[in-house]
mmCIF file of C-alpha atoms in Angstrom:
data_model
loop_
_atom_site.group_PDB
_atom_site.id
_atom_site.type_symbol
_atom_site.label_atom_id
_atom_site.label_comp_id
_atom_site.label_asym_id
_atom_site.label_seq_id
_atom_site.Cartn_x
_atom_site.Cartn_y
_atom_site.Cartn_z
ATOM 1 C CA MET A 282 -4.958 102.934 119.993
ATOM 2 C CA GLU A 283 -4.589 102.285 116.204
ATOM 3 C CA PHE A 284 -2.499 105.132 116.070
ATOM 4 C CA ILE A 285 0.009 103.623 118.471
ATOM 5 C CA PHE A 286 -0.036 100.281 116.902
ATOM 6 C CA LEU A 287 0.350 101.687 113.613
ATOM 7 C CA ILE A 288 3.650 103.638 114.896
ATOM 8 C CA ALA A 289 4.801 100.206 116.568
ATOM 9 C CA ILE A 290 4.479 98.259 113.423
ATOM 10 C CA LEU A 291 6.453 100.734 111.366
ATOM 11 C CA VAL A 292 8.878 101.150 113.805
ATOM 12 C CA PHE A 293 9.620 97.319 114.249
ATOM 13 C CA SER A 294 9.573 97.016 110.683
ATOM 14 C CA VAL A 295 11.997 99.625 109.778
ATOM 15 C CA VAL A 296 14.340 98.384 112.532
ATOM 16 C CA PHE A 297 14.093 94.940 111.271
ATOM 17 C CA HIS A 298 14.988 95.945 108.077
ATOM 18 C CA GLU A 299 18.137 97.926 109.117
ATOM 19 C CA VAL A 300 19.228 94.944 111.558
ATOM 20 C CA SER A 301 18.828 92.956 108.457
ATOM 21 C CA HIS A 302 21.518 95.063 106.567
ATOM 22 C CA GLY A 303 23.714 94.410 109.077
ATOM 23 C CA VAL A 304 23.592 90.794 109.229
ATOM 24 C CA VAL A 305 24.253 90.424 105.870
ATOM 25 C CA ALA A 306 27.212 92.634 106.000
ATOM 26 C CA ASN A 307 28.487 90.743 109.391
ATOM 27 C CA SER A 308 28.202 87.544 106.949
ATOM 28 C CA LEU A 309 30.223 89.075 104.239
ATOM 29 C CA GLY A 310 33.024 89.894 106.756
ATOM 30 C CA ASP A 311 32.139 93.571 107.863
ATOM 31 C CA THR A 312 31.409 93.517 111.316
ATOM 32 C CA THR A 313 30.936 97.253 111.610
ATOM 33 C CA ALA A 314 27.223 97.202 112.756
ATOM 34 C CA LYS A 315 27.992 94.406 115.381
ATOM 35 C CA ASP A 316 30.902 96.192 116.772
ATOM 36 C CA ALA A 317 28.536 99.404 116.973
ATOM 37 C CA GLY A 318 25.901 96.886 118.649
ATOM 38 C CA ARG A 319 23.504 97.552 115.976
ATOM 39 C CA LEU A 320 22.471 93.990 115.448
ATOM 40 C CA THR A 321 19.669 93.802 117.841
ATOM 41 C CA LEU A 322 16.128 94.148 117.338
ATOM 42 C CA ASN A 323 15.928 96.485 120.755
ATOM 43 C CA PRO A 324 14.555 99.895 118.413
ATOM 44 C CA LEU A 325 16.333 102.280 121.220
ATOM 45 C CA PRO A 326 19.649 102.362 119.011
ATOM 46 C CA HIS A 327 17.909 102.542 115.918
ATOM 47 C CA ILE A 328 15.261 104.978 116.283
ATOM 48 C CA ASP A 329 15.705 108.129 114.191
ATOM 49 C CA PRO A 330 13.483 110.745 116.438
ATOM 50 C CA ILE A 331 12.093 112.346 112.925
ATOM 51 C CA GLY A 332 11.921 109.448 110.499
ATOM 52 C CA SER A 333 11.028 106.999 112.914
ATOM 53 C CA ILE A 334 8.636 108.686 115.470
ATOM 54 C CA ILE A 335 7.434 112.803 114.246
ATOM 55 C CA LEU A 336 7.154 112.259 110.763
ATOM 56 C CA PRO A 337 5.339 108.795 110.619
ATOM 57 C CA ALA A 338 3.059 109.858 113.321
ATOM 58 C CA PHE A 339 2.231 113.237 111.721
ATOM 59 C CA LEU A 340 1.205 111.151 108.124
ATOM 60 C CA ILE A 341 -0.619 108.712 110.143
ATOM 61 C CA LEU A 342 -2.633 111.396 111.775
ATOM 62 C CA MET A 343 -3.004 113.027 108.215
ATOM 63 C CA ASN A 344 -3.925 109.681 106.790
ATOM 64 C CA GLN A 345 -6.829 108.994 109.525
ATOM 65 C CA ILE A 346 -8.142 112.647 109.079
ATOM 66 C CA SER A 347 -7.831 112.402 105.079
ATOM 67 C CA GLY A 348 -8.686 108.841 104.629
ATOM 68 C CA GLY A 349 -5.701 107.758 103.087
ATOM 69 C CA GLY A 350 -2.212 108.930 101.926
ATOM 70 C CA ILE A 351 1.064 108.588 102.424
ATOM 71 C CA ILE A 352 2.869 106.077 104.933
ATOM 72 C CA PHE A 353 6.896 106.597 105.423
ATOM 73 C CA GLY A 354 9.326 106.212 107.552
ATOM 74 C CA TRP A 355 12.951 105.368 108.525
ATOM 75 C CA ALA A 356 15.513 104.363 110.996
ATOM 76 C CA LYS A 357 19.321 105.290 111.702
ATOM 77 C CA PRO A 358 21.151 103.574 108.766
ATOM 78 C CA VAL A 359 23.389 100.600 110.078
ATOM 79 C CA PRO A 360 27.004 101.567 109.645
ATOM 80 C CA VAL A 361 28.449 99.616 106.798
ATOM 81 C CA ASN A 362 31.797 99.103 105.182
ATOM 82 C CA PRO A 363 32.119 97.783 102.115
ATOM 83 C CA GLN A 364 36.032 97.510 101.905
ATOM 84 C CA TYR A 365 35.683 94.572 104.351
ATOM 85 C CA PHE A 366 33.491 92.504 102.299
ATOM 86 C CA ARG A 367 34.683 89.437 101.167
ATOM 87 C CA ASP A 368 32.573 89.782 97.996
ATOM 88 C CA GLN A 369 33.849 92.721 96.577
ATOM 89 C CA LYS A 370 31.848 92.592 93.137
ATOM 90 C CA PHE A 371 28.263 91.846 94.617
ATOM 91 C CA GLY A 372 28.710 92.274 98.764
ATOM 92 C CA SER A 373 27.014 95.847 98.322
ATOM 93 C CA ALA A 374 24.198 94.451 96.192
ATOM 94 C CA LYS A 375 23.500 91.761 98.461
ATOM 95 C CA VAL A 376 23.437 94.085 101.485
ATOM 96 C CA SER A 377 21.185 96.576 100.164
ATOM 97 C CA LEU A 378 18.753 93.852 98.975
ATOM 98 C CA ALA A 379 18.638 92.637 102.652
ATOM 99 C CA GLY A 380 16.636 95.341 103.885
ATOM 100 C CA PRO A 381 13.449 95.053 101.451
ATOM 101 C CA ALA A 382 13.834 91.047 101.415
ATOM 102 C CA SER A 383 13.556 91.119 105.187
ATOM 103 C CA ASN A 384 10.331 93.352 104.897
ATOM 104 C CA PHE A 385 8.993 91.245 102.129
ATOM 105 C CA ALA A 386 9.764 88.404 104.197
ATOM 106 C CA LEU A 387 7.456 89.799 107.273
ATOM 107 C CA ALA A 388 4.796 90.227 104.785
ATOM 108 C CA LEU A 389 4.518 86.885 103.422
ATOM 109 C CA ALA A 390 4.551 85.242 106.924
ATOM 110 C CA PHE A 391 2.068 87.409 108.196
ATOM 111 C CA GLY A 392 -0.002 87.376 105.000
ATOM 112 C CA LEU A 393 0.028 83.754 104.734
ATOM 113 C CA ALA A 394 -0.852 83.498 108.434
ATOM 114 C CA LEU A 395 -3.689 85.609 107.600
ATOM 115 C CA ARG A 396 -4.878 83.630 104.872
ATOM 116 C CA PHE A 397 -4.406 79.954 106.330
ATOM 117 C CA LEU A 398 -5.129 80.754 109.980
ATOM 118 C CA PRO A 399 -8.176 81.637 111.720
ATOM 119 C CA ILE A 400 -6.713 84.920 112.977
ATOM 120 C CA SER A 401 -10.110 86.772 112.602
ATOM 121 C CA ASP A 402 -11.623 84.126 114.907
ATOM 122 C CA ILE A 403 -8.765 84.597 117.933
ATOM 123 C CA HIS A 404 -9.951 88.307 117.589
ATOM 124 C CA PRO A 405 -10.573 90.685 114.953
ATOM 125 C CA SER A 406 -8.415 93.408 116.006
ATOM 126 C CA LEU A 407 -5.408 91.122 115.858
ATOM 127 C CA ALA A 408 -6.497 90.592 111.858
ATOM 128 C CA ALA A 409 -6.184 94.188 111.707
ATOM 129 C CA ILE A 410 -2.908 94.192 113.073
ATOM 130 C CA PHE A 411 -1.558 91.321 110.838
ATOM 131 C CA GLN A 412 -2.850 93.266 107.715
ATOM 132 C CA SER A 413 -1.068 96.418 108.547
ATOM 133 C CA ILE A 414 1.926 94.339 108.957
ATOM 134 C CA VAL A 415 1.522 93.214 105.720
ATOM 135 C CA TYR A 416 0.823 96.339 103.936
ATOM 136 C CA ILE A 417 3.779 98.260 105.638
ATOM 137 C CA ASN A 418 6.261 95.575 105.070
ATOM 138 C CA LEU A 419 4.980 95.342 101.521
ATOM 139 C CA LEU A 420 5.337 99.164 101.086
ATOM 140 C CA LEU A 421 8.804 99.364 102.742
ATOM 141 C CA GLY A 422 10.007 96.802 100.447
ATOM 142 C CA VAL A 423 8.730 97.736 97.124
ATOM 143 C CA PHE A 424 9.493 101.556 98.211
ATOM 144 C CA ASN A 425 13.323 100.859 99.005
ATOM 145 C CA LEU A 426 13.720 98.631 95.893
ATOM 146 C CA LEU A 427 13.372 101.900 93.492
ATOM 147 C CA PRO A 428 16.704 102.510 92.201
ATOM 148 C CA ILE A 429 16.769 106.051 93.534
ATOM 149 C CA PRO A 430 19.403 107.648 95.951
ATOM 150 C CA PRO A 431 19.772 107.240 98.983
ATOM 151 C CA LEU A 432 17.193 103.999 98.748
ATOM 152 C CA ASP A 433 18.566 100.358 98.481
ATOM 153 C CA GLY A 434 17.475 99.944 94.941
ATOM 154 C CA SER A 435 20.316 102.470 94.214
ATOM 155 C CA HIS A 436 22.857 100.489 95.530
ATOM 156 C CA ILE A 437 21.874 97.596 93.940
ATOM 157 C CA LEU A 438 21.545 99.206 90.518
ATOM 158 C CA PHE A 439 24.903 100.657 90.982
ATOM 159 C CA SER A 440 26.655 97.437 91.376
ATOM 160 C CA PHE A 441 25.327 96.079 88.012
ATOM 161 C CA LEU A 442 25.750 99.527 86.028
ATOM 162 C CA PRO A 443 28.603 99.195 83.569
ATOM 163 C CA ARG A 444 31.300 102.239 83.699
ATOM 164 C CA SER A 445 29.949 103.220 80.493
ATOM 165 C CA MET A 446 26.693 104.386 82.513
ATOM 166 C CA SER A 447 28.616 106.325 84.867
ATOM 167 C CA ARG A 448 26.781 109.580 83.882
ATOM 168 C CA LEU A 449 23.444 107.796 85.124
ATOM 169 C CA LYS A 450 25.095 107.133 88.138
ATOM 170 C CA ALA A 451 26.336 110.679 88.654
ATOM 171 C CA PHE A 452 22.938 112.151 87.932
ATOM 172 C CA LEU A 453 21.317 109.886 90.267
ATOM 173 C CA GLN A 454 23.679 110.629 93.122
ATOM 174 C CA GLN A 455 23.143 114.339 92.154
ATOM 175 C CA TYR A 456 19.358 114.566 91.929
ATOM 176 C CA GLY A 457 18.424 111.443 93.822
ATOM 177 C CA LEU A 458 16.917 113.567 96.762
ATOM 178 C CA MET A 459 14.767 115.783 94.071
ATOM 179 C CA LEU A 460 13.624 112.884 92.438
ATOM 180 C CA LEU A 461 12.692 111.243 95.466
ATOM 181 C CA PHE A 462 10.781 113.893 96.794
ATOM 182 C CA ILE A 463 8.772 114.164 93.242
ATOM 183 C CA LEU A 464 8.099 110.515 93.588
ATOM 184 C CA ILE A 465 6.370 110.622 96.732
ATOM 185 C CA PHE A 466 3.975 113.645 96.317
ATOM 186 C CA PHE A 467 3.308 112.992 92.580
ATOM 187 C CA PHE A 468 3.586 109.483 92.018
ATOM 188 C CA PHE A 469 2.808 107.377 95.634
ATOM 189 C CA ASP A 470 -0.786 106.700 94.596
ATOM 190 C CA PHE A 471 0.413 104.231 91.910
ATOM 191 C CA ILE A 472 3.233 102.469 94.469
ATOM 192 C CA SER A 473 0.035 102.178 96.569
ATOM 193 C CA LEU A 474 -1.816 100.509 93.834
ATOM 194 C CA PHE A 475 0.546 98.269 93.170
ATOM 195 C CA VAL A 476 1.110 97.348 96.778
ATOM 196 C CA GLY A 477 -2.580 96.773 97.420
ATOM 197 C CA LYS A 478 -2.598 94.292 94.397
ATOM 198 C CA VAL A 479 0.145 92.443 96.093
ATOM 199 C CA PHE A 480 -1.476 92.647 99.517
ATOM 200 C CA ALA A 481 -4.364 91.102 98.049
ATOM 201 C CA LEU A 482 -2.637 88.430 96.321
ATOM 202 C CA ILE A 483 -1.101 87.075 99.482
ATOM 203 C CA VAL A 484 -3.763 87.462 101.944
ATOM 204 C CA GLY A 485 -6.698 86.554 99.361
ATOM 205 C CA MET A 486 -8.591 89.523 99.711
#
């Protein structure tokens, strides 16, 4: 049962993340996501069979066996066309930031509820679900802010990079996936440690 809840939380979190991209893009004048029917929290249009179900299920299962490890997943990216943005200078950065910001907002809302409301008194399992929502959304938010393509943080970085640093942009675009895999497999524990400290700060545990 815990396994199913974790998958459901991850799917909802990545869907909320993607919809937030689309909502901000729509507010900037780009209706691409809206026209594609992607401004909905219904998970079906957003689910990527591998990134939303198969890979997260495998990782969660491995985590339960080993007692810890990587939690990772994604949804289908919401289609965005920056040419339609009214803000051509920072529009891409705003849209990219919307995804991680939505995860941080969810983490903060459920974390403060855990801290100040008697959630455990209602039901211990409900408190565990809230804790999972907080942790997974913090992890998604922090991870996606890393300035490595194709993560959101790279689009934010590229919006502020001067032309004189075009070589850095080209390097990251060329080797982004390789750097991402190195980060996941060799430095994920450091990310988890940071997320754990933020988690404790929010929920007071």
